Amino acid sequence: ALWFILGSAFFLIPGLVTAGAWVFLIASIQFLIRPTIGLIRNIHLKRLRSPS
């Protein structure tokens, strides 16, 4: 959430709008990483538990 606050602050300063967009992109990617890792882990564990 800190990245989104920083990105919002950057959007208030005309010279930092591009940097603000990059900060929002980085924040969005970070929010996707944890659920993606959890999903991959669950799929892997399900495959290990299923009988072959």
Rosetta silent file (secondary structure, phi, psi, omega in degrees, C-alpha in Angstrom):
SEQUENCE: ALWFILGSAFFLIPGLVTAGAWVFLIASIQFLIRPTIGLIRNIHLKRLRSPS
SCORE:     score description
SCORE:     0.000 S_00000001
   1 L     0.000  -25.963  179.733    0.000    0.000    0.000 S_00000001
   2 H   -63.128  -37.893  178.962    2.969    2.285    0.560 S_00000001
   3 H   -62.919  -38.382 -179.964    3.813    2.202   -3.156 S_00000001
   4 H   -67.765  -37.286  176.767    0.292    3.373   -4.028 S_00000001
   5 H   -65.398  -43.938  178.301    0.536    6.284   -1.588 S_00000001
   6 H   -62.715  -43.708  177.690    3.908    7.246   -3.043 S_00000001
   7 H   -61.457  -39.113  177.642    2.533    6.988   -6.586 S_00000001
   8 H   -64.090  -40.923  178.358   -0.404    9.199   -5.640 S_00000001
   9 H   -64.679  -39.379  179.009    1.954   11.810   -4.211 S_00000001
  10 H   -63.179  -33.228  179.907    4.037   11.703   -7.400 S_00000001
  11 H   -69.021  -17.836  178.326    0.929   12.426   -9.460 S_00000001
  12 H   -80.544  -17.321 -179.375    0.498   15.713   -7.589 S_00000001
  13 L  -105.582  115.980 -174.075    3.902   16.962   -8.797 S_00000001
  14 H   -53.784  -35.378 -178.458    3.875   17.650  -12.569 S_00000001
  15 H   -76.812   -9.998 -176.176    7.494   16.585  -13.086 S_00000001
  16 H  -113.953   14.852 -177.680    6.971   13.217  -11.397 S_00000001
  17 H   -62.662  -42.728  179.376    3.853   11.982  -13.190 S_00000001
  18 H   -64.250  -43.561  177.150    5.808    9.419  -15.242 S_00000001
  19 H   -61.841  -38.064  177.790    7.597    8.167  -12.132 S_00000001
  20 H   -61.758  -39.595  177.904    4.211    7.933  -10.414 S_00000001
  21 H   -64.048  -40.875  178.062    2.892    5.717  -13.194 S_00000001
  22 H   -65.268  -39.058  178.700    5.911    3.413  -12.813 S_00000001
  23 H   -64.711  -40.956  176.103    5.411    3.252   -9.051 S_00000001
  24 H   -61.983  -40.377  178.888    1.759    2.260   -9.583 S_00000001
  25 H   -63.514  -45.112  178.638    2.878   -0.450  -12.015 S_00000001
  26 H   -61.441  -43.430  179.354    5.419   -1.820   -9.535 S_00000001
  27 H   -61.972  -41.437  179.997    2.799   -1.815   -6.764 S_00000001
  28 H   -64.750  -41.361  178.701    0.326   -3.689   -8.947 S_00000001
  29 H   -64.048  -41.931  179.018    2.905   -6.331   -9.834 S_00000001
  30 H   -63.787  -35.016  177.779    3.793   -6.788   -6.171 S_00000001
  31 H   -68.955  -24.284  179.264    0.118   -7.296   -5.315 S_00000001
  32 H   -85.155  -23.971 -173.549   -0.047  -10.071   -7.940 S_00000001
  33 H   -63.267  -51.309 -175.773    3.097  -11.911   -6.840 S_00000001
  34 H   -61.435  -48.418  178.000    1.849  -13.341   -3.521 S_00000001
  35 H   -63.235  -33.888  179.197   -1.471  -14.766   -4.836 S_00000001
  36 H   -65.789  -43.243  177.821    0.335  -16.204   -7.856 S_00000001
  37 H   -62.483  -42.940  178.333    2.861  -17.987   -5.644 S_00000001
  38 H   -62.250  -41.001  178.720    0.025  -19.332   -3.484 S_00000001
  39 H   -64.518  -45.431  178.672   -1.858  -20.585   -6.537 S_00000001
  40 H   -61.509  -41.518  179.356    1.225  -22.322   -7.941 S_00000001
  41 H   -62.779  -45.455 -179.920    1.888  -23.886   -4.523 S_00000001
  42 H   -62.905  -41.613  178.212   -1.687  -25.180   -4.232 S_00000001
  43 H   -63.104  -43.708 -179.761   -1.596  -26.681   -7.724 S_00000001
  44 H   -62.863  -45.813  179.872    1.736  -28.344   -6.984 S_00000001
  45 H   -65.110  -36.604  178.877    0.498  -29.790   -3.667 S_00000001
  46 H   -65.044  -38.983  178.661   -2.708  -31.025   -5.291 S_00000001
  47 H   -67.675  -35.750  179.359   -0.686  -32.854   -7.941 S_00000001
  48 H   -68.894  -34.147 -177.108    1.521  -34.445   -5.282 S_00000001
  49 H   -80.588  -26.113 -176.092   -1.508  -35.692   -3.298 S_00000001
  50 L   -74.194  139.134  178.750   -3.459  -37.114   -6.226 S_00000001
  51 L   -69.116  141.326 -178.059   -2.916  -40.817   -6.959 S_00000001
  52 L   -86.378    0.000    0.000   -1.083  -41.507  -10.195 S_00000001
